[in-house]
Amino acid sequence: MQYRKLQDDDIHALDAFLATHAETSMVLRSNLRKIGMNRRHHPLSGCYYGEVSGYGAVTAVLTIFGNGNVFVQTGGKPVPRGLIDLFCTENAQPVAGFFGPADQAQDVIDLLGLGDAQFAINACDAFYRLDLANLILPQNVRSDSFQMVDAERIDRNTLLRWLRAYEIEALGGEDTPALDSRIASRLVHALNDRNMWALVVDGVPVSLSGFNAELPDMVQIGPVWTPPEQRSNGYARILVAKTLLAARARGVTRAVLSTDSPAAAKAYEAIGFERDGAYRLALLASPVKLTRELSCQ
């Protein structure tokens, strides 16, 4: 095996590897399809570091995106030490977080020497999947009382406020100007991609849902947010079901998501999602610049 930074000529081999682990590689596959790799100034473009066989097959990958988030996919085997050494040697970007199948992401954290680092959140989420043929529709999902609208039709300040609250509650973010800037940028991309929707009841927006990764046959759900004063009404369940119903109509066959909230898990299970493993979401309290002393030991 060799360990090297992947280039455009490796895209087909990388995509073939990720496709065999499709459900836990959604962000990697979606961003690769949209943007490609190594486009330095695009936030969705990443630097991909791979384990590559002698005949060119990719067998493990570690990717860092423009926001410093690192995604791992090894297909279930232990994270190769050679891949970590390559990442430490070639990556000059501070790391902000780690995502991937739970054990793999934790392996990366430990191998990089960050096991004792301060994290804003380090959650081992329950991972869920759904064949959309088995989508269970809430009783009132098609009622005229519940309208699903593109997020662009909702007041911008409301969306920013909701996304800020989501980031703080679900991801351990701090309410700072830097957070506001990050959220504003994220909202611009979501509105441009038209992958975020709101549920409106009696003219009042009551819940938000989106897809944070999309492929022709599969979507990954997130963020999902309902303001505290609107909870316990089943609004998120209805909205997520509506978004999946629309996705199914255009040919999407599967959906995935992860959550560490028992209440959210109950809502997802009610519309047919089944638990299938665990997915880690770990965000450092502040980005860390890797050094030879800190990692690669």
Coordinates of C-alpha atoms in Angstrom, one line a residue:
M1 CA 0.0 0.0 0.0
Q2 CA 1.0 3.6 -0.6
Y3 CA -0.2 6.7 1.2
R4 CA -0.5 9.9 -0.8
K5 CA -2.6 13.0 -1.4
L6 CA -5.2 12.1 -4.0
Q7 CA -5.5 14.0 -7.3
D8 CA -8.1 14.4 -10.0
D9 CA -7.0 11.1 -11.6
D10 CA -8.0 9.3 -8.4
I11 CA -11.6 10.6 -8.4
H12 CA -13.2 7.5 -10.0
A13 CA -11.3 5.1 -7.6
L14 CA -12.2 7.3 -4.6
D15 CA -15.9 7.4 -5.6
A16 CA -15.9 3.7 -6.2
F17 CA -14.5 3.1 -2.7
L18 CA -16.9 5.5 -1.0
A19 CA -19.9 4.0 -2.9
T20 CA -19.3 0.7 -1.2
H21 CA -19.7 2.5 2.2
A22 CA -22.3 4.9 0.8
E23 CA -24.5 5.7 3.8
T24 CA -21.6 6.8 6.1
S25 CA -19.8 8.7 3.4
M26 CA -22.6 11.0 2.3
V27 CA -20.8 14.3 2.9
L28 CA -17.6 13.1 1.2
R29 CA -19.6 11.8 -1.8
S30 CA -21.9 14.8 -2.1
N31 CA -19.0 17.4 -1.9
L32 CA -16.9 15.4 -4.3
R33 CA -19.7 15.2 -6.8
K34 CA -20.5 19.0 -6.5
I35 CA -17.0 20.5 -6.3
G36 CA -14.3 17.9 -6.9
M37 CA -11.1 18.1 -4.9
N38 CA -8.3 20.4 -4.2
R39 CA -10.1 23.7 -5.1
R40 CA -8.4 25.7 -2.4
H41 CA -10.8 28.5 -2.1
H42 CA -14.1 26.7 -2.1
P43 CA -15.5 25.8 1.3
L44 CA -16.9 22.4 0.1
S45 CA -13.7 21.3 -1.6
G46 CA -11.3 19.2 0.4
C47 CA -7.8 17.8 0.4
Y48 CA -8.2 14.0 0.2
Y49 CA -5.4 11.8 1.6
G50 CA -5.7 8.1 0.7
E51 CA -4.5 4.6 1.2
V52 CA -4.0 3.3 -2.4
S53 CA -3.3 -0.2 -3.5
G54 CA -0.7 -1.2 -6.1
Y55 CA -3.3 -1.3 -8.8
G56 CA -4.8 2.1 -7.9
A57 CA -7.8 1.2 -5.7
V58 CA -8.5 3.6 -2.8
T59 CA -9.0 1.6 0.4
A60 CA -9.1 4.3 3.0
V61 CA -9.4 8.1 3.0
L62 CA -8.9 11.0 5.3
T63 CA -10.3 14.4 4.1
I64 CA -10.0 17.9 5.5
F65 CA -12.4 20.6 4.2
G66 CA -12.0 24.4 4.1
N67 CA -13.6 24.8 7.5
G68 CA -11.1 22.5 9.1
N69 CA -13.5 19.5 9.6
V70 CA -11.9 16.1 9.0
F71 CA -13.9 13.2 7.6
V72 CA -12.7 9.6 7.7
Q73 CA -13.8 6.4 5.9
T74 CA -11.8 3.2 6.2
G75 CA -14.5 0.7 5.3
G76 CA -14.6 -0.6 8.9
K77 CA -10.9 -1.5 9.3
P78 CA -8.6 0.3 11.8
V79 CA -7.3 3.7 10.6
P80 CA -4.0 3.0 9.0
R81 CA -1.0 4.6 10.8
G82 CA 0.5 5.4 7.4
L83 CA -2.5 7.5 6.5
I84 CA -2.2 9.5 9.8
D85 CA 1.5 10.0 9.2
L86 CA 0.8 11.4 5.7
F87 CA -1.9 13.7 7.0
C88 CA 0.4 15.0 9.7
T89 CA 3.2 15.6 7.3
E90 CA 1.3 17.2 4.4
N91 CA -1.6 19.0 6.0
A92 CA -0.8 22.6 7.1
Q93 CA -4.4 23.6 8.0
P94 CA -5.7 23.7 11.6
V95 CA -8.2 21.0 12.4
A96 CA -11.6 22.0 13.8
G97 CA -13.5 18.7 14.1
F98 CA -13.8 15.1 13.2
F99 CA -16.7 13.2 11.6
G100 CA -17.2 9.6 10.5
P101 CA -18.2 6.1 11.7
A102 CA -17.8 6.4 15.5
D103 CA -14.8 4.1 16.1
Q104 CA -12.9 5.4 13.0
A105 CA -13.3 9.1 14.0
Q106 CA -12.2 8.3 17.5
D107 CA -9.2 6.4 16.2
V108 CA -8.2 9.5 14.2
I109 CA -8.6 11.7 17.3
D110 CA -6.4 9.4 19.3
L111 CA -3.8 8.8 16.6
L112 CA -3.4 12.6 16.2
G113 CA -2.7 13.0 19.9
L114 CA -5.9 14.9 20.5
G115 CA -7.6 12.5 22.9
D116 CA -7.2 15.0 25.8
A117 CA -8.1 18.1 23.8
Q118 CA -11.0 20.3 24.7
F119 CA -14.1 19.6 22.6
A120 CA -17.2 21.7 22.3
I121 CA -18.9 18.5 21.5
N122 CA -17.8 14.9 21.1
A123 CA -21.0 12.9 20.5
C124 CA -21.4 9.3 19.5
D125 CA -24.7 9.7 17.6
A126 CA -27.1 7.0 16.8
F127 CA -27.0 6.5 13.0
Y128 CA -30.3 5.9 11.2
R129 CA -31.2 4.8 7.7
L130 CA -34.5 4.6 5.8
D131 CA -35.6 3.0 2.5
L132 CA -38.0 5.6 1.3
A133 CA -40.4 2.9 0.1
N134 CA -40.9 2.3 3.8
L135 CA -41.5 5.9 4.7
I136 CA -44.4 6.2 7.3
L137 CA -46.4 9.3 6.8
P138 CA -47.7 11.1 9.9
Q139 CA -51.5 11.3 9.9
N140 CA -51.8 15.0 9.0
V141 CA -48.8 15.2 6.7
R142 CA -50.9 16.1 3.7
S143 CA -53.3 18.5 5.5
D144 CA -53.6 22.0 4.1
S145 CA -52.9 23.2 7.6
F146 CA -49.2 22.2 7.3
Q147 CA -47.4 23.9 4.5
M148 CA -43.8 23.1 3.5
V149 CA -42.1 26.1 1.9
D150 CA -38.6 26.8 0.6
A151 CA -36.5 28.5 3.3
E152 CA -36.0 31.5 1.1
R153 CA -39.7 32.4 1.8
I154 CA -39.0 32.8 5.5
D155 CA -37.7 36.0 7.0
R156 CA -33.9 35.9 6.9
N157 CA -33.5 37.0 10.5
T158 CA -35.7 34.2 11.7
L159 CA -33.6 31.7 9.8
L160 CA -30.4 33.1 11.2
R161 CA -31.8 33.0 14.7
W162 CA -32.9 29.4 14.3
L163 CA -29.6 28.3 12.9
R164 CA -27.7 30.0 15.6
A165 CA -29.8 28.3 18.3
Y166 CA -29.4 25.0 16.5
E167 CA -25.6 25.4 16.4
I168 CA -25.5 26.3 20.1
E169 CA -27.8 23.5 21.3
A170 CA -26.9 20.7 19.0
L171 CA -23.2 21.4 18.2
G172 CA -22.0 23.1 21.3
G173 CA -21.2 26.4 19.5
E174 CA -20.5 29.6 21.3
D175 CA -22.7 32.6 20.5
T176 CA -20.0 34.9 19.1
P177 CA -19.6 37.1 16.0
A178 CA -17.5 34.3 14.5
L179 CA -20.5 32.0 14.8
D180 CA -22.8 34.6 13.2
S181 CA -20.5 34.9 10.3
R182 CA -20.3 31.1 9.8
I183 CA -24.0 30.7 10.0
A184 CA -24.6 33.6 7.5
S185 CA -22.3 31.9 5.0
R186 CA -24.0 28.5 5.6
L187 CA -27.4 30.0 5.0
V188 CA -26.3 31.6 1.7
H189 CA -25.2 28.2 0.4
A190 CA -28.3 26.4 1.6
L191 CA -30.6 29.0 0.0
N192 CA -28.6 28.8 -3.3
D193 CA -28.8 25.0 -3.3
R194 CA -32.5 25.1 -2.3
N195 CA -32.0 22.3 0.2
M196 CA -33.7 23.8 3.3
W197 CA -37.4 24.1 4.1
A198 CA -39.7 25.4 6.7
L199 CA -43.1 24.2 8.0
V200 CA -45.7 26.9 8.2
V201 CA -48.8 26.6 10.4
D202 CA -51.5 29.3 10.3
G203 CA -49.0 31.6 8.6
V204 CA -46.4 31.1 11.3
P205 CA -43.0 29.3 10.6
V206 CA -42.7 26.6 13.2
S207 CA -39.9 24.2 12.1
L208 CA -36.8 23.9 9.9
S209 CA -35.3 21.0 8.1
G210 CA -32.7 20.5 5.3
F211 CA -30.4 18.1 3.5
N212 CA -26.7 18.6 4.3
A213 CA -25.7 16.1 1.6
E214 CA -27.4 15.0 -1.5
L215 CA -26.9 12.4 -4.3
P216 CA -29.4 11.3 -7.0
D217 CA -30.4 8.3 -4.9
M218 CA -29.8 9.3 -1.3
V219 CA -30.0 12.3 1.0
Q220 CA -28.7 13.0 4.5
I221 CA -30.9 15.0 6.8
G222 CA -29.8 18.0 8.7
P223 CA -30.1 20.4 10.3
V224 CA -33.5 19.9 11.9
W225 CA -34.7 22.6 14.3
T226 CA -37.9 23.5 16.1
P227 CA -38.0 26.5 18.5
P228 CA -38.6 25.4 22.1
E229 CA -42.0 27.1 22.2
Q230 CA -43.2 25.0 19.2
R231 CA -42.0 21.6 20.4
S232 CA -44.1 18.6 21.3
N233 CA -46.5 19.3 18.4
G234 CA -45.0 16.8 15.9
Y235 CA -43.9 19.6 13.6
A236 CA -40.4 18.3 12.9
R237 CA -41.7 14.9 12.2
I238 CA -44.2 16.3 9.7
L239 CA -41.7 18.5 8.0
V240 CA -39.0 15.8 7.6
A241 CA -41.7 13.4 6.2
K242 CA -42.7 16.1 3.7
T243 CA -39.2 16.7 2.6
L244 CA -38.6 13.0 2.1
L245 CA -41.9 12.6 0.3
A246 CA -40.8 15.3 -2.2
A247 CA -37.4 13.7 -2.5
R248 CA -38.9 10.3 -3.2
A249 CA -41.0 11.8 -6.0
R250 CA -37.9 12.9 -7.8
G251 CA -36.2 9.5 -7.5
V252 CA -34.4 9.4 -4.2
T253 CA -34.6 6.0 -2.6
R254 CA -32.7 6.3 0.7
A255 CA -32.2 8.7 3.5
V256 CA -29.8 8.7 6.4
L257 CA -29.2 10.9 9.5
S258 CA -27.6 10.8 13.0
T259 CA -28.8 12.2 16.3
D260 CA -27.9 12.0 20.0
S261 CA -31.3 13.2 21.1
P262 CA -33.7 10.6 22.4
A263 CA -36.7 12.8 21.5
A264 CA -35.5 13.3 17.9
A265 CA -34.7 9.6 17.6
K266 CA -38.3 8.8 18.7
A267 CA -39.7 11.1 16.0
Y268 CA -37.5 9.6 13.3
E269 CA -38.4 6.1 14.3
A270 CA -42.0 7.0 14.0
I271 CA -41.6 7.7 10.3
G272 CA -39.7 4.5 9.6
F273 CA -36.0 5.2 10.3
E274 CA -34.1 2.2 11.7
R275 CA -30.9 2.5 13.8
D276 CA -27.8 1.1 12.1
G277 CA -24.6 1.8 13.9
A278 CA -23.1 5.0 15.3
Y279 CA -21.6 8.1 13.9
R280 CA -19.2 10.5 15.7
L281 CA -19.5 14.3 15.6
A282 CA -16.6 15.9 17.4
L283 CA -15.9 19.6 17.3
L284 CA -12.9 21.1 19.0
A285 CA -13.5 24.1 21.3
S286 CA -11.1 25.9 19.0
P287 CA -9.1 24.8 15.9
V288 CA -5.8 23.1 16.6
K289 CA -2.6 23.4 14.5
L290 CA -1.0 19.9 14.3
T291 CA 2.6 19.7 15.2
R292 CA 5.1 16.8 15.1
E293 CA 5.2 17.0 18.9
L294 CA 1.4 16.9 19.3
S295 CA 0.8 14.1 16.7
C296 CA 2.6 11.6 14.6
Q297 CA 4.0 9.9 17.6

